[in-house]
PDB file of C-alpha atoms in Angstrom:
ATOM      1  CA  UNK A   1      -8.143   4.212  29.157  1.00  0.00           C
ATOM      2  CA  UNK A   2      -9.805   1.051  30.306  1.00  0.00           C
ATOM      3  CA  UNK A   3      -9.053  -0.594  33.608  1.00  0.00           C
ATOM      4  CA  UNK A   4      -5.709  -2.415  33.532  1.00  0.00           C
ATOM      5  CA  UNK A   5      -4.722  -0.906  30.183  1.00  0.00           C
ATOM      6  CA  UNK A   6      -1.181   0.289  29.687  1.00  0.00           C
ATOM      7  CA  UNK A   7      -0.109   3.437  27.859  1.00  0.00           C
ATOM      8  CA  UNK A   8       0.933   2.677  24.267  1.00  0.00           C
ATOM      9  CA  UNK A   9       2.918   5.092  22.109  1.00  0.00           C
ATOM     10  CA  UNK A  10       0.875   6.430  19.192  1.00  0.00           C
ATOM     11  CA  UNK A  11       3.017   6.995  16.065  1.00  0.00           C
ATOM     12  CA  UNK A  12       3.069  10.520  14.643  1.00  0.00           C
ATOM     13  CA  UNK A  13       1.678   9.334  11.298  1.00  0.00           C
ATOM     14  CA  UNK A  14      -1.398   7.892  13.034  1.00  0.00           C
ATOM     15  CA  UNK A  15      -1.848  11.083  15.058  1.00  0.00           C
ATOM     16  CA  UNK A  16      -1.793  13.070  11.812  1.00  0.00           C
ATOM     17  CA  UNK A  17      -4.014  10.604   9.937  1.00  0.00           C
ATOM     18  CA  UNK A  18      -6.129   8.581  12.384  1.00  0.00           C
ATOM     19  CA  UNK A  19      -7.567   6.448   9.582  1.00  0.00           C
ATOM     20  CA  UNK A  20      -4.155   4.768   9.263  1.00  0.00           C
ATOM     21  CA  UNK A  21      -3.196   1.703  11.277  1.00  0.00           C
ATOM     22  CA  UNK A  22       0.025   0.915  13.112  1.00  0.00           C
ATOM     23  CA  UNK A  23       0.891  -2.733  13.786  1.00  0.00           C
ATOM     24  CA  UNK A  24       3.750  -3.908  16.013  1.00  0.00           C
ATOM     25  CA  UNK A  25       4.810  -7.527  16.444  1.00  0.00           C
ATOM     26  CA  UNK A  26       6.609  -9.164  19.351  1.00  0.00           C
ATOM     27  CA  UNK A  27       7.352 -12.824  20.126  1.00  0.00           C
ATOM     28  CA  UNK A  28       5.352 -14.417  22.922  1.00  0.00           C
ATOM     29  CA  UNK A  29       5.617 -17.747  24.770  1.00  0.00           C
ATOM     30  CA  UNK A  30       2.798 -19.208  22.657  1.00  0.00           C
ATOM     31  CA  UNK A  31       3.293 -17.443  19.329  1.00  0.00           C
ATOM     32  CA  UNK A  32       3.197 -13.746  18.475  1.00  0.00           C
ATOM     33  CA  UNK A  33       1.659 -10.672  20.100  1.00  0.00           C
ATOM     34  CA  UNK A  34       0.372  -7.903  17.822  1.00  0.00           C
ATOM     35  CA  UNK A  35      -0.316  -4.399  19.123  1.00  0.00           C
ATOM     36  CA  UNK A  36      -2.594  -2.380  16.845  1.00  0.00           C
ATOM     37  CA  UNK A  37      -3.231   1.380  17.059  1.00  0.00           C
ATOM     38  CA  UNK A  38      -5.591   3.472  14.941  1.00  0.00           C
ATOM     39  CA  UNK A  39      -8.199   6.187  15.338  1.00  0.00           C
ATOM     40  CA  UNK A  40     -10.936   4.915  17.635  1.00  0.00           C
ATOM     41  CA  UNK A  41     -14.218   4.026  15.945  1.00  0.00           C
ATOM     42  CA  UNK A  42     -16.972   1.444  15.911  1.00  0.00           C
ATOM     43  CA  UNK A  43     -15.864  -1.478  13.737  1.00  0.00           C
ATOM     44  CA  UNK A  44     -12.159  -1.042  14.441  1.00  0.00           C
ATOM     45  CA  UNK A  45     -11.871  -4.375  16.267  1.00  0.00           C
ATOM     46  CA  UNK A  46     -13.832  -6.108  13.503  1.00  0.00           C
ATOM     47  CA  UNK A  47     -11.374  -4.754  10.925  1.00  0.00           C
ATOM     48  CA  UNK A  48      -8.400  -5.942  12.972  1.00  0.00           C
ATOM     49  CA  UNK A  49      -9.948  -9.390  13.431  1.00  0.00           C
ATOM     50  CA  UNK A  50     -10.713  -9.441   9.704  1.00  0.00           C
ATOM     51  CA  UNK A  51      -7.118  -8.642   8.788  1.00  0.00           C
ATOM     52  CA  UNK A  52      -5.956 -11.491  11.017  1.00  0.00           C
ATOM     53  CA  UNK A  53      -8.543 -13.838   9.515  1.00  0.00           C
ATOM     54  CA  UNK A  54      -7.402 -13.003   5.985  1.00  0.00           C
ATOM     55  CA  UNK A  55      -3.934 -14.159   7.043  1.00  0.00           C
ATOM     56  CA  UNK A  56      -5.373 -17.296   8.676  1.00  0.00           C
ATOM     57  CA  UNK A  57      -3.875 -16.349  12.021  1.00  0.00           C
ATOM     58  CA  UNK A  58      -5.518 -18.142  14.941  1.00  0.00           C
ATOM     59  CA  UNK A  59      -6.410 -15.727  17.759  1.00  0.00           C
ATOM     60  CA  UNK A  60      -5.788 -16.962  21.304  1.00  0.00           C
ATOM     61  CA  UNK A  61      -6.851 -13.788  23.118  1.00  0.00           C
ATOM     62  CA  UNK A  62      -7.449 -10.100  22.512  1.00  0.00           C
ATOM     63  CA  UNK A  63      -8.122  -6.996  24.533  1.00  0.00           C
ATOM     64  CA  UNK A  64      -8.917  -3.455  23.486  1.00  0.00           C
ATOM     65  CA  UNK A  65      -9.206  -0.025  25.030  1.00  0.00           C
ATOM     66  CA  UNK A  66      -9.480   3.650  24.148  1.00  0.00           C
ATOM     67  CA  UNK A  67      -6.481   5.902  24.672  1.00  0.00           C
ATOM     68  CA  UNK A  68      -7.374   9.551  24.102  1.00  0.00           C
ATOM     69  CA  UNK A  69      -9.018   9.427  20.659  1.00  0.00           C
ATOM     70  CA  UNK A  70      -7.217   6.273  19.568  1.00  0.00           C
ATOM     71  CA  UNK A  71      -8.198   2.636  19.704  1.00  0.00           C
ATOM     72  CA  UNK A  72      -5.552   0.226  20.977  1.00  0.00           C
ATOM     73  CA  UNK A  73      -5.812  -3.554  20.849  1.00  0.00           C
ATOM     74  CA  UNK A  74      -3.431  -6.371  21.709  1.00  0.00           C
ATOM     75  CA  UNK A  75      -3.821  -9.763  20.030  1.00  0.00           C
ATOM     76  CA  UNK A  76      -2.133 -13.055  20.855  1.00  0.00           C
ATOM     77  CA  UNK A  77      -1.950 -15.460  17.910  1.00  0.00           C
ATOM     78  CA  UNK A  78      -0.658 -19.022  17.764  1.00  0.00           C
ATOM     79  CA  UNK A  79       1.815 -18.561  14.920  1.00  0.00           C
ATOM     80  CA  UNK A  80       5.401 -17.823  16.000  1.00  0.00           C
ATOM     81  CA  UNK A  81       6.596 -17.314  12.406  1.00  0.00           C
ATOM     82  CA  UNK A  82       4.486 -14.313  11.378  1.00  0.00           C
ATOM     83  CA  UNK A  83       5.857 -12.345   8.420  1.00  0.00           C
ATOM     84  CA  UNK A  84       5.806  -8.707   9.557  1.00  0.00           C
ATOM     85  CA  UNK A  85       5.840  -7.268   6.022  1.00  0.00           C
ATOM     86  CA  UNK A  86       2.834  -9.371   4.960  1.00  0.00           C
ATOM     87  CA  UNK A  87       0.987  -8.474   8.171  1.00  0.00           C
ATOM     88  CA  UNK A  88       1.401  -4.762   7.478  1.00  0.00           C
ATOM     89  CA  UNK A  89       0.297  -5.191   3.852  1.00  0.00           C
ATOM     90  CA  UNK A  90      -2.852  -7.078   4.874  1.00  0.00           C
ATOM     91  CA  UNK A  91      -3.767  -4.546   7.545  1.00  0.00           C
ATOM     92  CA  UNK A  92      -3.255  -1.616   5.170  1.00  0.00           C
ATOM     93  CA  UNK A  93      -5.374  -3.353   2.511  1.00  0.00           C
ATOM     94  CA  UNK A  94      -8.249  -4.086   4.903  1.00  0.00           C
ATOM     95  CA  UNK A  95      -8.228  -0.633   6.511  1.00  0.00           C
ATOM     96  CA  UNK A  96      -8.083   1.079   3.099  1.00  0.00           C
ATOM     97  CA  UNK A  97     -11.000  -1.021   1.865  1.00  0.00           C
ATOM     98  CA  UNK A  98      -9.016  -2.804  -0.849  1.00  0.00           C
ATOM     99  CA  UNK A  99      -9.662  -6.190   0.778  1.00  0.00           C
ATOM    100  CA  UNK A 100     -13.035  -7.175   2.265  1.00  0.00           C
ATOM    101  CA  UNK A 101     -12.613  -9.939   4.862  1.00  0.00           C
ATOM    102  CA  UNK A 102     -16.300 -10.836   4.457  1.00  0.00           C
ATOM    103  CA  UNK A 103     -15.552 -11.947   0.906  1.00  0.00           C
ATOM    104  CA  UNK A 104     -13.098 -14.500   2.316  1.00  0.00           C
ATOM    105  CA  UNK A 105     -15.615 -15.958   4.741  1.00  0.00           C
ATOM    106  CA  UNK A 106     -18.093 -18.454   3.352  1.00  0.00           C
ATOM    107  CA  UNK A 107     -20.662 -20.782   4.945  1.00  0.00           C
ATOM    108  CA  UNK A 108     -19.373 -24.171   5.925  1.00  0.00           C
ATOM    109  CA  UNK A 109     -21.300 -26.943   4.243  1.00  0.00           C
ATOM    110  CA  UNK A 110     -21.550 -29.148   7.309  1.00  0.00           C
ATOM    111  CA  UNK A 111     -21.838 -28.098  10.930  1.00  0.00           C
ATOM    112  CA  UNK A 112     -21.901 -30.454  13.897  1.00  0.00           C
ATOM    113  CA  UNK A 113     -22.704 -27.786  16.467  1.00  0.00           C
ATOM    114  CA  UNK A 114     -25.548 -25.278  16.556  1.00  0.00           C
ATOM    115  CA  UNK A 115     -24.090 -21.878  17.546  1.00  0.00           C
ATOM    116  CA  UNK A 116     -24.830 -20.968  21.145  1.00  0.00           C
ATOM    117  CA  UNK A 117     -24.620 -17.422  22.540  1.00  0.00           C
ATOM    118  CA  UNK A 118     -25.173 -16.916  26.270  1.00  0.00           C
ATOM    119  CA  UNK A 119     -25.328 -13.585  28.109  1.00  0.00           C
ATOM    120  CA  UNK A 120     -23.396 -13.690  31.391  1.00  0.00           C
ATOM    121  CA  UNK A 121     -24.811 -10.694  33.260  1.00  0.00           C
ATOM    122  CA  UNK A 122     -22.994 -11.541  36.483  1.00  0.00           C
ATOM    123  CA  UNK A 123     -19.516 -11.766  34.931  1.00  0.00           C
ATOM    124  CA  UNK A 124     -18.727  -8.034  34.744  1.00  0.00           C
ATOM    125  CA  UNK A 125     -20.085  -4.745  36.028  1.00  0.00           C
ATOM    126  CA  UNK A 126     -18.395  -2.639  33.336  1.00  0.00           C
ATOM    127  CA  UNK A 127     -19.387  -4.642  30.256  1.00  0.00           C
ATOM    128  CA  UNK A 128     -21.779  -7.328  29.084  1.00  0.00           C
ATOM    129  CA  UNK A 129     -20.216 -10.746  28.629  1.00  0.00           C
ATOM    130  CA  UNK A 130     -21.233 -12.937  25.708  1.00  0.00           C
ATOM    131  CA  UNK A 131     -20.127 -16.579  25.734  1.00  0.00           C
ATOM    132  CA  UNK A 132     -20.061 -18.013  22.220  1.00  0.00           C
ATOM    133  CA  UNK A 133     -19.832 -21.731  21.470  1.00  0.00           C
ATOM    134  CA  UNK A 134     -19.497 -22.848  17.866  1.00  0.00           C
ATOM    135  CA  UNK A 135     -17.550 -25.243  15.656  1.00  0.00           C
ATOM    136  CA  UNK A 136     -13.892 -24.217  15.748  1.00  0.00           C
ATOM    137  CA  UNK A 137     -13.120 -22.541  12.418  1.00  0.00           C
ATOM    138  CA  UNK A 138     -10.902 -19.631  11.289  1.00  0.00           C
ATOM    139  CA  UNK A 139     -12.753 -16.331  11.088  1.00  0.00           C
ATOM    140  CA  UNK A 140     -15.141 -16.811  14.018  1.00  0.00           C
ATOM    141  CA  UNK A 141     -13.752 -13.849  16.001  1.00  0.00           C
ATOM    142  CA  UNK A 142     -14.110 -11.643  12.920  1.00  0.00           C
ATOM    143  CA  UNK A 143     -17.718 -12.689  12.278  1.00  0.00           C
ATOM    144  CA  UNK A 144     -18.693 -12.024  15.907  1.00  0.00           C
ATOM    145  CA  UNK A 145     -16.980  -8.622  15.993  1.00  0.00           C
ATOM    146  CA  UNK A 146     -18.536  -7.616  12.670  1.00  0.00           C
ATOM    147  CA  UNK A 147     -22.028  -8.508  13.924  1.00  0.00           C
ATOM    148  CA  UNK A 148     -21.498  -6.448  17.086  1.00  0.00           C
ATOM    149  CA  UNK A 149     -20.083  -3.506  15.095  1.00  0.00           C
ATOM    150  CA  UNK A 150     -23.251  -3.494  12.986  1.00  0.00           C
ATOM    151  CA  UNK A 151     -25.121  -2.760  16.240  1.00  0.00           C
ATOM    152  CA  UNK A 152     -22.612   0.021  17.068  1.00  0.00           C
ATOM    153  CA  UNK A 153     -21.262  -1.932  20.021  1.00  0.00           C
ATOM    154  CA  UNK A 154     -17.636  -1.942  21.191  1.00  0.00           C
ATOM    155  CA  UNK A 155     -15.713  -5.124  21.916  1.00  0.00           C
ATOM    156  CA  UNK A 156     -13.461  -4.473  24.906  1.00  0.00           C
ATOM    157  CA  UNK A 157     -11.822  -7.889  25.042  1.00  0.00           C
ATOM    158  CA  UNK A 158     -12.048 -11.387  23.634  1.00  0.00           C
ATOM    159  CA  UNK A 159     -10.878 -14.593  25.240  1.00  0.00           C
ATOM    160  CA  UNK A 160     -10.586 -17.552  22.912  1.00  0.00           C
ATOM    161  CA  UNK A 161     -10.421 -21.218  23.859  1.00  0.00           C
ATOM    162  CA  UNK A 162     -10.704 -24.459  21.917  1.00  0.00           C
ATOM    163  CA  UNK A 163     -12.162 -27.616  23.425  1.00  0.00           C
ATOM    164  CA  UNK A 164     -11.648 -30.357  20.856  1.00  0.00           C
ATOM    165  CA  UNK A 165     -13.650 -29.369  17.756  1.00  0.00           C
ATOM    166  CA  UNK A 166     -15.490 -26.616  19.662  1.00  0.00           C
ATOM    167  CA  UNK A 167     -14.560 -22.957  20.046  1.00  0.00           C
ATOM    168  CA  UNK A 168     -15.605 -21.316  23.309  1.00  0.00           C
ATOM    169  CA  UNK A 169     -15.053 -17.569  22.935  1.00  0.00           C
ATOM    170  CA  UNK A 170     -15.921 -14.922  25.519  1.00  0.00           C
ATOM    171  CA  UNK A 171     -16.474 -11.306  24.445  1.00  0.00           C
ATOM    172  CA  UNK A 172     -16.743  -8.302  26.759  1.00  0.00           C
ATOM    173  CA  UNK A 173     -19.101  -5.889  24.998  1.00  0.00           C
ATOM    174  CA  UNK A 174     -20.070  -2.306  25.862  1.00  0.00           C
ATOM    175  CA  UNK A 175     -21.939   0.632  24.437  1.00  0.00           C
ATOM    176  CA  UNK A 176     -19.532   3.018  22.731  1.00  0.00           C
ATOM    177  CA  UNK A 177     -19.845   5.841  25.270  1.00  0.00           C
ATOM    178  CA  UNK A 178     -21.303   3.893  28.160  1.00  0.00           C
ATOM    179  CA  UNK A 179     -20.872   0.545  29.870  1.00  0.00           C
ATOM    180  CA  UNK A 180     -22.792  -2.690  30.098  1.00  0.00           C
ATOM    181  CA  UNK A 181     -25.746  -3.246  27.794  1.00  0.00           C
ATOM    182  CA  UNK A 182     -29.363  -3.133  28.842  1.00  0.00           C
ATOM    183  CA  UNK A 183     -31.202  -6.461  28.852  1.00  0.00           C
ATOM    184  CA  UNK A 184     -32.836  -5.514  25.555  1.00  0.00           C
ATOM    185  CA  UNK A 185     -29.545  -4.607  23.878  1.00  0.00           C
ATOM    186  CA  UNK A 186     -27.865  -7.734  25.249  1.00  0.00           C
ATOM    187  CA  UNK A 187     -30.604  -9.897  23.778  1.00  0.00           C
ATOM    188  CA  UNK A 188     -30.283  -8.046  20.465  1.00  0.00           C
ATOM    189  CA  UNK A 189     -26.517  -8.624  20.449  1.00  0.00           C
ATOM    190  CA  UNK A 190     -26.867 -12.322  21.262  1.00  0.00           C
ATOM    191  CA  UNK A 191     -29.427 -12.770  18.487  1.00  0.00           C
ATOM    192  CA  UNK A 192     -27.233 -10.948  15.945  1.00  0.00           C
ATOM    193  CA  UNK A 193     -24.150 -13.013  16.798  1.00  0.00           C
ATOM    194  CA  UNK A 194     -26.103 -16.264  16.682  1.00  0.00           C
ATOM    195  CA  UNK A 195     -27.543 -15.365  13.287  1.00  0.00           C
ATOM    196  CA  UNK A 196     -24.118 -14.398  11.918  1.00  0.00           C
ATOM    197  CA  UNK A 197     -22.631 -17.733  12.989  1.00  0.00           C
ATOM    198  CA  UNK A 198     -25.415 -19.865  11.501  1.00  0.00           C
ATOM    199  CA  UNK A 199     -24.031 -21.734   9.666  1.00  0.00           C
ATOM    200  CA  UNK A 200     -20.515 -21.681  11.068  1.00  0.00           C
ATOM    201  CA  UNK A 201     -17.827 -19.989   9.052  1.00  0.00           C
ATOM    202  CA  UNK A 202     -14.533 -20.884   7.467  1.00  0.00           C
ATOM    203  CA  UNK A 203     -12.145 -19.019   5.211  1.00  0.00           C
ATOM    204  CA  UNK A 204     -12.492 -19.325   1.482  1.00  0.00           C
ATOM    205  CA  UNK A 205      -9.452 -19.710  -0.705  1.00  0.00           C
TER     206      UNK A 205
END
């Protein structure tokens, strides 16, 4: 497991069929905390972020780690009135491929802020930190995670903040079976994220 990660119980059904997803909800001081467990793979965090985006849930923070052969992630969202049955339906639909979050994300017609992606080499020894600044819109975390998954990179945590109309999101990114990225890979990741966010994104109806 990653540093600071706690042990999370893996349901028997997920142990038998790692392609399934288990979602648990708990109230938090600022909304709802979702704990998600599934078989570990590249793109898992993008799928989770996509399922949240489909539901228009605003992500405050997220962290992820590997536990044995399973991927565990914990997500804090702003909404305190999350319908657990709908959440499970959306996750099952996204993980089974019946719903494509990308189809719900469309370019925004007007953007006031050019996406900025900075590599913070000094911020962590175990991962590469990407600081993303973009117009605040639903679906940004999903778009970033999807772009990184396309490069076969793992997102270990995401820290989301909003400053007025601007989203300032920080992603800790690592190679799947290694740690921090090389300078070349970090530049490739920054370019891919910047391209994915230009123009900024919002959810379609």
